[in-house]
Amino acid sequence: METKRDFIWKMGGQQGQGVESCGEILGRVLAQEGYSLFSQRLFASRIKGGHTTIALRISAAHRVATIGESVDCLVALDQETIDKHGEEVREGGVIIADQAFHPKWEAHTGRIFLALPITEIAKAHGSIQMKNIAALGMSAGILGFPKEPFFQFIADRFGKKGEAVVENNKHVFIEGYDTAVEAVQGSDSIGRLAAPEKSEQLYLLGNEAAALGAIAAGSRFMASYPITPASEIMEYMIKVMHKIKGTVVQTEDELSSCMMAMGAGYAGVRAFTATSGPGLSLMAESISMAAMAEIPVVIIDVMRAGPSTGMATKVEQSDIRYAIGAGHGDAEKIVLAAASIEDCFYITQEAFNLAEEYQTPVILLSDLEFGMCKQSVPAFDAERVPIRRGKLVREGLPELPKAEYFHRFADSEDGISVRTIPGVANGMFLSTGLEHNAFGKPAEGQADRVTGMEKRHRKFRTVSKAIQPFFVNEEDTDADLLIVGVTSTGGAIDEAVDMLKDTGKKINHLHLRLLSPFPEEELRPYVEGAKKVLIVEENLTAQLRELFASHFDCHEKLLSLLQYDGTPFVASTIAKKAKEVL
Amino acid sequence: MASPREYKNRIIPNWCPGCGDYGIQNAISAICAKKGWAFEDIALISGIGCSSRIGGYQYCYGAHTTHGRSLPFAQGIKCANKDMHMIVCSGDGDSYAIGLGHMIHAMKRNMDITYLVFDNQVYGLTKGQTSPASSKGFVTKTTPDGNPETPLNVLGMAIASGCTFVAQTFAIDGKQMMDIIEKAVDHRGFSYVNIFTPCVSFNKFNTVDWYQSHLKKVEDLHPNYNPADMGAAFHLLAETDSLVTGVIYEEKGVAAFDQITPAGDRRLVDHVEKPSPELFEDLVSEFR
Ligand SMILES: Cc1ncc(C[n+]2csc(CCOP(=O)(O)OP(=O)(O)O)c2C)c(N)n1
Ligand code: SF4
Ligand SMILES: [Mg+2]
């Protein structure tokens, strides 16, 4: 029997048929067993009754960070799943369809098509609601996983509902399992995954990782307005708020969420908001004020396909240019980009540190693939990124002369001034979006203006030293090809690099974490050391390449690979392009 | 104990001589002094407009924010540090035009904040355009043939929005204004006061004389007026076309926002800290 590197399992049906929970249980159980997983939900923007799929990539050997390309096992609870996704099944793969809907399958050779009694098994041993458990059993059987871990999970999950429910679910699972095993008897086309080493891992959404990062950073205040694909961040925060004893406000709009987070940041807590493109647009005026008044705030932008409402449930990396430019005037800020779902946890903490150290708005870019996909990641170390608050002073200030203010905006060599917060004795100052003097009094004189502008600009000089500005696979700066990516393309790029091993060429992968201020000095050796640089991004106008081109003169070697159809890159697309340009 | 004067800073306001806003500044200063608040425990937050310049004139933590957004900013401060005395100052354009959405929701949210709207029924800072509070027929630069629209019924809207303290006063009547601002400050929950204030430069219609001849005091109209009676409040506004001063509506005992958030009694600003290892483990356990 063939031992495979990984499996891709997919299930489709109508929303409400338990597709999602089936994927969730399969993923959760396998993650606990130590498998490396990546899962992706796809759904229509419609709320009820729309077609929905969940896919799971399972590996015992290597960490998977994309959903991959060819399906090993497809489970169909409706005809639409077969029509839309049947072709994705690889040669030798299996399609299981519920007999109950009389599935039609245009006999394509090379795939095993099984119409099995999913609904019937559920009805016979429990109830029709347990269809997904029957399908789960079948999936586990086909993929050759042992039954026991699923029993434990079923007991935990349904224990509250009583012994009978647990037993029924178990029965349904076993029937499904055995039925599927029998149906494929004699065929070994699916293969087996070796059992992995058990390891400490978490299986979660990038949005959940970011929320946990905020908590690990000491944030206890969030103001936000729901938007796909960012809402889970607020929902998770609200869910755990009784444990962490803070406050989340669901505001009336994003104008308010940004300003409320800024008010809280000004007052000395670590405050944030999370949104997607349309919301970021509404925040622009506030971001400009935060830049002028030097107010720390963290804004997470989980990017989706634009412009405008665009495609709310599709991925894109098209807010790069806007995030860097957001806010009128010379509104400088820090723009970060999470490099992986795991990094969502760590970089969110960096974002809070930088916001306070540099007294500035920080926009942290994530994207829909991170936000709404689950991955198994190494268990988080909450102490790795310490809390750094910069020049914040809360006590012990010398007494202010009568009626005078603290010089909160005093010019300094690094451009960063000592910051106080409301409630601090002898620390009073005025905060304003108007140009101002050292204590915040509006000032329009040329000298104050120039001092203020240069001070606020100067402080950003050291940002690229305060955070690791990118991840790079090989330290060696020489390469035949440097592939550059941002946010969720990293998994596909790494796989592409893997596929290109037999070309014998030196191919490196660099993934950006700091976009603004642009880490030009740190990047230069890699850009100059590469014969060609392929910049991979999911947008039409090559926003990331434009950024490189505005800092490096070697325009002819800055190549672009773009995709803007709403789907994430797959490795083969990148590998193909790389071969073309090598 | 600091005197009212000491609650003003040394910056000379850029208001026109005769502007009603000076009177409001005096009243705010007097109340701060009467309460004996420490300077550093007061946050005075404003938006943008002539009126909102006050965010830079009081001796305390002052923030002069963006047009219409003082309330979200102030609510963030209150969430961070529940012990701050929060005064938010705004204008009729700042509140009832660009900031109206925030106003309604702040009222509904009921944080312990005092909200004072300096209502001159015109845009002062931008030199005389119509505002949502402008009287019908009022000629401004943007309504050269007279304002064709009816002003918003802001007090009625506030009551309908769940505001637990709704009052109106007049900047030239220092005594009543101080009395009402003090009641607003003492109110537990969100308190809102619309303060008519003459703009001597751009509103030649709603002059001091006009206000004096049109405004009635609630106690003169109804000696036994009960501000807890919502029906009576709406009736009063209808009967006077909202040209009435006094406490129009007050609902006591409604839980303020800080009483319902999981933060409870904690001042969040004192808890910028890593979660304990036990808490963090508890949080991640659902992902294992
Ligand atoms: C987003 C934005 N739009 C427009 C302006 C210009 N603006 C400044 S103040 C103001 C109107 C202020 O009127 P009001 O709130 O009644 O204050 P007043 O000056 O009358 O006290 C306007 C439109 C601005 N600052 N910001
Ligand atoms: S323009 Fe009107 S509101 Fe503004 S300062 Fe002058 S009088 Fe006061
Ligand atoms: Mg006005």
mmCIF file of C-alpha atoms in Angstrom, chain B residues 48-279:
data_model
loop_
_atom_site.group_PDB
_atom_site.id
_atom_site.type_symbol
_atom_site.label_atom_id
_atom_site.label_comp_id
_atom_site.label_asym_id
_atom_site.label_seq_id
_atom_site.Cartn_x
_atom_site.Cartn_y
_atom_site.Cartn_z
ATOM 1 C CA ILE B 48 -14.602 70.470 15.544
ATOM 2 C CA GLY B 49 -16.294 73.875 15.438
ATOM 3 C CA CYS B 50 -16.051 77.185 17.291
ATOM 4 C CA SER B 51 -17.708 75.488 20.245
ATOM 5 C CA SER B 52 -15.369 72.530 20.100
ATOM 6 C CA ARG B 53 -12.337 74.752 20.505
ATOM 7 C CA ILE B 54 -13.133 74.523 24.209
ATOM 8 C CA GLY B 55 -11.299 71.196 24.226
ATOM 9 C CA GLY B 56 -8.143 73.300 24.215
ATOM 10 C CA TYR B 57 -9.210 75.928 26.760
ATOM 11 C CA GLN B 58 -9.791 74.072 29.999
ATOM 12 C CA TYR B 59 -7.030 73.169 32.415
ATOM 13 C CA CYS B 60 -7.370 69.375 32.394
ATOM 14 C CA TYR B 61 -6.758 66.550 29.957
ATOM 15 C CA GLY B 62 -8.314 67.995 26.835
ATOM 16 C CA ALA B 63 -8.768 66.417 23.455
ATOM 17 C CA HIS B 64 -9.977 68.285 20.426
ATOM 18 C CA THR B 65 -10.770 65.468 18.017
ATOM 19 C CA THR B 66 -12.352 65.261 14.564
ATOM 20 C CA HIS B 67 -15.614 66.701 13.301
ATOM 21 C CA GLY B 68 -18.515 64.768 14.804
ATOM 22 C CA ARG B 69 -16.451 62.100 16.520
ATOM 23 C CA SER B 70 -15.962 63.402 20.031
ATOM 24 C CA LEU B 71 -18.376 60.893 21.534
ATOM 25 C CA PRO B 72 -16.702 57.723 20.248
ATOM 26 C CA PHE B 73 -13.345 59.060 21.429
ATOM 27 C CA ALA B 74 -14.760 59.975 24.830
ATOM 28 C CA GLN B 75 -16.437 56.596 25.239
ATOM 29 C CA GLY B 76 -13.089 54.934 24.571
ATOM 30 C CA ILE B 77 -11.531 56.971 27.368
ATOM 31 C CA LYS B 78 -14.337 56.120 29.752
ATOM 32 C CA CYS B 79 -13.952 52.417 28.963
ATOM 33 C CA ALA B 80 -10.224 52.633 29.598
ATOM 34 C CA ASN B 81 -10.480 54.630 32.793
ATOM 35 C CA LYS B 82 -13.874 54.636 34.422
ATOM 36 C CA ASP B 83 -12.731 57.113 37.069
ATOM 37 C CA MET B 84 -12.271 60.029 34.684
ATOM 38 C CA HIS B 85 -14.846 62.812 34.877
ATOM 39 C CA MET B 86 -16.008 63.002 31.301
ATOM 40 C CA ILE B 87 -17.307 66.178 29.724
ATOM 41 C CA VAL B 88 -17.912 66.197 25.992
ATOM 42 C CA CYS B 89 -18.542 69.499 24.216
ATOM 43 C CA SER B 90 -19.852 69.808 20.717
ATOM 44 C CA GLY B 91 -21.743 72.115 18.357
ATOM 45 C CA ASP B 92 -25.081 71.708 16.637
ATOM 46 C CA GLY B 93 -23.395 70.777 13.358
ATOM 47 C CA ASP B 94 -20.863 68.564 15.078
ATOM 48 C CA SER B 95 -23.618 66.716 16.941
ATOM 49 C CA TYR B 96 -26.732 66.822 14.835
ATOM 50 C CA ALA B 97 -25.255 66.589 11.349
ATOM 51 C CA ILE B 98 -21.961 64.759 10.993
ATOM 52 C CA GLY B 99 -22.037 63.185 14.446
ATOM 53 C CA LEU B 100 -25.700 62.262 14.759
ATOM 54 C CA GLY B 101 -25.212 58.522 14.429
ATOM 55 C CA HIS B 102 -22.713 58.524 17.264
ATOM 56 C CA MET B 103 -24.948 60.680 19.446
ATOM 57 C CA ILE B 104 -27.903 58.323 19.247
ATOM 58 C CA HIS B 105 -25.782 55.281 19.965
ATOM 59 C CA ALA B 106 -23.903 56.933 22.801
ATOM 60 C CA MET B 107 -27.255 57.720 24.383
ATOM 61 C CA LYS B 108 -28.395 54.146 23.936
ATOM 62 C CA ARG B 109 -25.128 52.843 25.394
ATOM 63 C CA ASN B 110 -25.524 55.008 28.514
ATOM 64 C CA MET B 111 -21.946 55.522 29.642
ATOM 65 C CA ASP B 112 -21.373 57.910 32.496
ATOM 66 C CA ILE B 113 -20.602 60.944 30.326
ATOM 67 C CA THR B 114 -21.935 64.502 30.286
ATOM 68 C CA TYR B 115 -22.603 65.780 26.793
ATOM 69 C CA LEU B 116 -23.014 69.508 26.250
ATOM 70 C CA VAL B 117 -24.075 70.748 22.830
ATOM 71 C CA PHE B 118 -23.372 74.420 22.179
ATOM 72 C CA ASP B 119 -26.350 75.073 19.929
ATOM 73 C CA ASN B 120 -26.101 78.353 18.008
ATOM 74 C CA GLN B 121 -28.327 76.999 15.235
ATOM 75 C CA VAL B 122 -25.679 77.734 12.609
ATOM 76 C CA TYR B 123 -22.223 76.666 11.493
ATOM 77 C CA GLY B 124 -19.953 79.203 13.132
ATOM 78 C CA LEU B 125 -16.439 78.060 12.345
ATOM 79 C CA THR B 126 -17.097 77.672 8.626
ATOM 80 C CA LYS B 127 -18.666 81.124 8.658
ATOM 81 C CA GLY B 128 -22.391 80.821 8.471
ATOM 82 C CA GLN B 129 -24.008 77.866 6.768
ATOM 83 C CA THR B 130 -27.282 76.267 7.766
ATOM 84 C CA SER B 131 -27.282 73.568 10.429
ATOM 85 C CA PRO B 132 -29.765 70.804 11.283
ATOM 86 C CA ALA B 133 -30.847 73.046 14.160
ATOM 87 C CA SER B 134 -31.438 76.161 12.012
ATOM 88 C CA SER B 135 -34.912 77.626 12.161
ATOM 89 C CA LYS B 136 -37.150 77.318 9.131
ATOM 90 C CA GLY B 137 -36.776 80.374 6.937
ATOM 91 C CA PHE B 138 -33.362 81.311 8.391
ATOM 92 C CA VAL B 139 -31.163 82.896 5.697
ATOM 93 C CA THR B 140 -27.598 81.597 5.601
ATOM 94 C CA LYS B 141 -24.885 81.317 2.957
ATOM 95 C CA THR B 142 -26.220 77.921 1.954
ATOM 96 C CA THR B 143 -29.902 78.830 2.315
ATOM 97 C CA PRO B 144 -30.003 82.237 0.598
ATOM 98 C CA ASP B 145 -33.776 81.963 0.152
ATOM 99 C CA GLY B 146 -34.302 80.940 3.738
ATOM 100 C CA ASN B 147 -33.942 77.464 5.222
ATOM 101 C CA PRO B 148 -36.688 75.373 3.607
ATOM 102 C CA GLU B 149 -36.313 72.532 6.108
ATOM 103 C CA THR B 150 -37.643 72.114 9.614
ATOM 104 C CA PRO B 151 -35.049 71.825 12.391
ATOM 105 C CA LEU B 152 -34.534 68.425 13.960
ATOM 106 C CA ASN B 153 -36.411 67.772 17.161
ATOM 107 C CA VAL B 154 -33.201 66.926 18.969
ATOM 108 C CA LEU B 155 -34.591 66.701 22.470
ATOM 109 C CA GLY B 156 -37.375 64.375 21.380
ATOM 110 C CA MET B 157 -34.874 62.328 19.468
ATOM 111 C CA ALA B 158 -32.683 62.052 22.547
ATOM 112 C CA ILE B 159 -35.546 60.768 24.664
ATOM 113 C CA ALA B 160 -36.493 58.326 21.932
ATOM 114 C CA SER B 161 -32.870 57.171 21.795
ATOM 115 C CA GLY B 162 -32.923 56.090 25.399
ATOM 116 C CA CYS B 163 -31.004 59.031 26.789
ATOM 117 C CA THR B 164 -31.428 58.908 30.556
ATOM 118 C CA PHE B 165 -30.951 62.657 31.143
ATOM 119 C CA VAL B 166 -32.195 65.286 28.683
ATOM 120 C CA ALA B 167 -32.123 68.986 29.437
ATOM 121 C CA GLN B 168 -31.984 72.343 27.700
ATOM 122 C CA THR B 169 -30.682 75.688 28.853
ATOM 123 C CA PHE B 170 -29.471 79.055 27.604
ATOM 124 C CA ALA B 171 -25.878 80.309 27.714
ATOM 125 C CA ILE B 172 -26.895 83.790 28.826
ATOM 126 C CA ASP B 173 -28.814 82.479 31.845
ATOM 127 C CA GLY B 174 -25.741 81.563 33.903
ATOM 128 C CA LYS B 175 -27.652 80.563 36.985
ATOM 129 C CA GLN B 176 -29.963 78.099 35.310
ATOM 130 C CA MET B 177 -27.169 76.780 33.093
ATOM 131 C CA MET B 178 -24.946 76.030 36.089
ATOM 132 C CA ASP B 179 -27.784 74.354 37.908
ATOM 133 C CA ILE B 180 -28.534 72.141 34.943
ATOM 134 C CA ILE B 181 -24.922 71.258 34.168
ATOM 135 C CA GLU B 182 -24.465 70.264 37.781
ATOM 136 C CA LYS B 183 -27.513 68.005 37.626
ATOM 137 C CA ALA B 184 -26.176 66.533 34.392
ATOM 138 C CA VAL B 185 -22.820 65.828 35.955
ATOM 139 C CA ASP B 186 -24.466 64.238 38.998
ATOM 140 C CA HIS B 187 -26.609 61.986 36.843
ATOM 141 C CA ARG B 188 -25.434 58.368 36.772
ATOM 142 C CA GLY B 189 -25.413 57.473 33.076
ATOM 143 C CA PHE B 190 -25.360 59.534 29.905
ATOM 144 C CA SER B 191 -26.521 63.115 30.422
ATOM 145 C CA TYR B 192 -27.241 65.478 27.567
ATOM 146 C CA VAL B 193 -27.798 69.208 27.665
ATOM 147 C CA ASN B 194 -28.630 71.298 24.617
ATOM 148 C CA ILE B 195 -27.399 74.809 25.361
ATOM 149 C CA PHE B 196 -28.672 77.633 23.169
ATOM 150 C CA THR B 197 -25.795 80.004 22.616
ATOM 151 C CA PRO B 198 -25.922 83.118 20.466
ATOM 152 C CA CYS B 199 -23.520 83.336 17.525
ATOM 153 C CA VAL B 200 -23.157 87.074 17.207
ATOM 154 C CA SER B 201 -21.338 86.866 13.901
ATOM 155 C CA PHE B 202 -23.381 84.478 11.796
ATOM 156 C CA ASN B 203 -26.764 84.177 13.385
ATOM 157 C CA LYS B 204 -28.550 87.519 13.359
ATOM 158 C CA PHE B 205 -31.881 85.786 13.671
ATOM 159 C CA ASN B 206 -31.600 83.826 16.919
ATOM 160 C CA THR B 207 -30.241 86.736 18.923
ATOM 161 C CA VAL B 208 -30.103 87.124 22.699
ATOM 162 C CA ASP B 209 -33.372 89.044 22.527
ATOM 163 C CA TRP B 210 -34.944 86.400 20.358
ATOM 164 C CA TYR B 211 -34.013 83.655 22.809
ATOM 165 C CA GLN B 212 -35.165 85.709 25.774
ATOM 166 C CA SER B 213 -38.544 86.314 24.241
ATOM 167 C CA HIS B 214 -39.051 82.763 22.983
ATOM 168 C CA LEU B 215 -37.648 80.462 25.668
ATOM 169 C CA LYS B 216 -39.923 79.382 28.512
ATOM 170 C CA LYS B 217 -38.796 77.735 31.721
ATOM 171 C CA VAL B 218 -40.408 74.415 32.413
ATOM 172 C CA GLU B 219 -41.165 75.281 36.030
ATOM 173 C CA ASP B 220 -43.014 78.411 34.911
ATOM 174 C CA LEU B 221 -45.148 76.389 32.524
ATOM 175 C CA HIS B 222 -45.773 73.414 34.790
ATOM 176 C CA PRO B 223 -44.911 73.906 38.454
ATOM 177 C CA ASN B 224 -45.429 70.214 39.178
ATOM 178 C CA TYR B 225 -43.574 68.941 36.126
ATOM 179 C CA ASN B 226 -42.256 65.396 36.610
ATOM 180 C CA PRO B 227 -39.188 64.737 34.427
ATOM 181 C CA ALA B 228 -39.554 60.983 34.977
ATOM 182 C CA ASP B 229 -42.756 61.017 32.927
ATOM 183 C CA MET B 230 -41.785 60.343 29.325
ATOM 184 C CA GLY B 231 -45.248 61.129 28.018
ATOM 185 C CA ALA B 232 -45.223 64.493 29.735
ATOM 186 C CA ALA B 233 -41.783 65.200 28.286
ATOM 187 C CA PHE B 234 -42.923 64.604 24.721
ATOM 188 C CA HIS B 235 -46.033 66.635 25.395
ATOM 189 C CA LEU B 236 -43.959 69.514 26.742
ATOM 190 C CA LEU B 237 -41.732 69.540 23.658
ATOM 191 C CA ALA B 238 -44.720 69.511 21.336
ATOM 192 C CA GLU B 239 -46.498 72.239 23.239
ATOM 193 C CA THR B 240 -43.483 74.574 23.284
ATOM 194 C CA ASP B 241 -42.003 73.625 19.900
ATOM 195 C CA SER B 242 -38.980 72.627 22.035
ATOM 196 C CA LEU B 243 -38.378 76.260 23.064
ATOM 197 C CA VAL B 244 -38.318 75.309 26.712
ATOM 198 C CA THR B 245 -35.514 75.168 29.264
ATOM 199 C CA GLY B 246 -35.012 72.943 32.276
ATOM 200 C CA VAL B 247 -34.629 69.216 32.867
ATOM 201 C CA ILE B 248 -36.996 67.734 30.302
ATOM 202 C CA TYR B 249 -36.507 64.067 31.019
ATOM 203 C CA GLU B 250 -34.610 61.990 33.546
ATOM 204 C CA GLU B 251 -34.728 58.271 34.076
ATOM 205 C CA LYS B 252 -32.921 57.152 37.202
ATOM 206 C CA GLY B 253 -31.626 53.717 38.045
ATOM 207 C CA VAL B 254 -30.838 52.540 34.520
ATOM 208 C CA ALA B 255 -27.626 50.512 34.575
ATOM 209 C CA ALA B 256 -24.757 52.559 33.189
ATOM 210 C CA PHE B 257 -22.455 50.867 30.675
ATOM 211 C CA ASP B 258 -19.694 50.279 33.204
ATOM 212 C CA GLN B 259 -22.139 48.286 35.301
ATOM 213 C CA ILE B 260 -22.792 45.812 32.525
ATOM 214 C CA THR B 261 -19.377 45.250 30.917
ATOM 215 C CA PRO B 262 -17.294 42.242 32.006
ATOM 216 C CA ALA B 263 -14.596 44.717 33.066
ATOM 217 C CA GLY B 264 -16.768 45.392 36.111
ATOM 218 C CA ASP B 265 -15.042 47.520 38.724
ATOM 219 C CA ARG B 266 -11.618 47.177 37.132
ATOM 220 C CA ARG B 267 -9.935 50.229 35.729
ATOM 221 C CA LEU B 268 -8.661 48.697 32.502
ATOM 222 C CA VAL B 269 -5.814 51.147 32.358
ATOM 223 C CA ASP B 270 -4.339 49.365 35.399
ATOM 224 C CA HIS B 271 -4.445 45.981 33.689
ATOM 225 C CA VAL B 272 -2.229 46.210 30.654
ATOM 226 C CA GLU B 273 -0.599 42.892 31.434
ATOM 227 C CA LYS B 274 0.034 39.432 30.105
ATOM 228 C CA PRO B 275 -2.666 36.927 30.951
ATOM 229 C CA SER B 276 -1.566 34.569 33.715
ATOM 230 C CA PRO B 277 -0.289 31.208 32.422
ATOM 231 C CA GLU B 278 -3.420 29.569 33.866
ATOM 232 C CA LEU B 279 -5.729 31.990 32.087
#
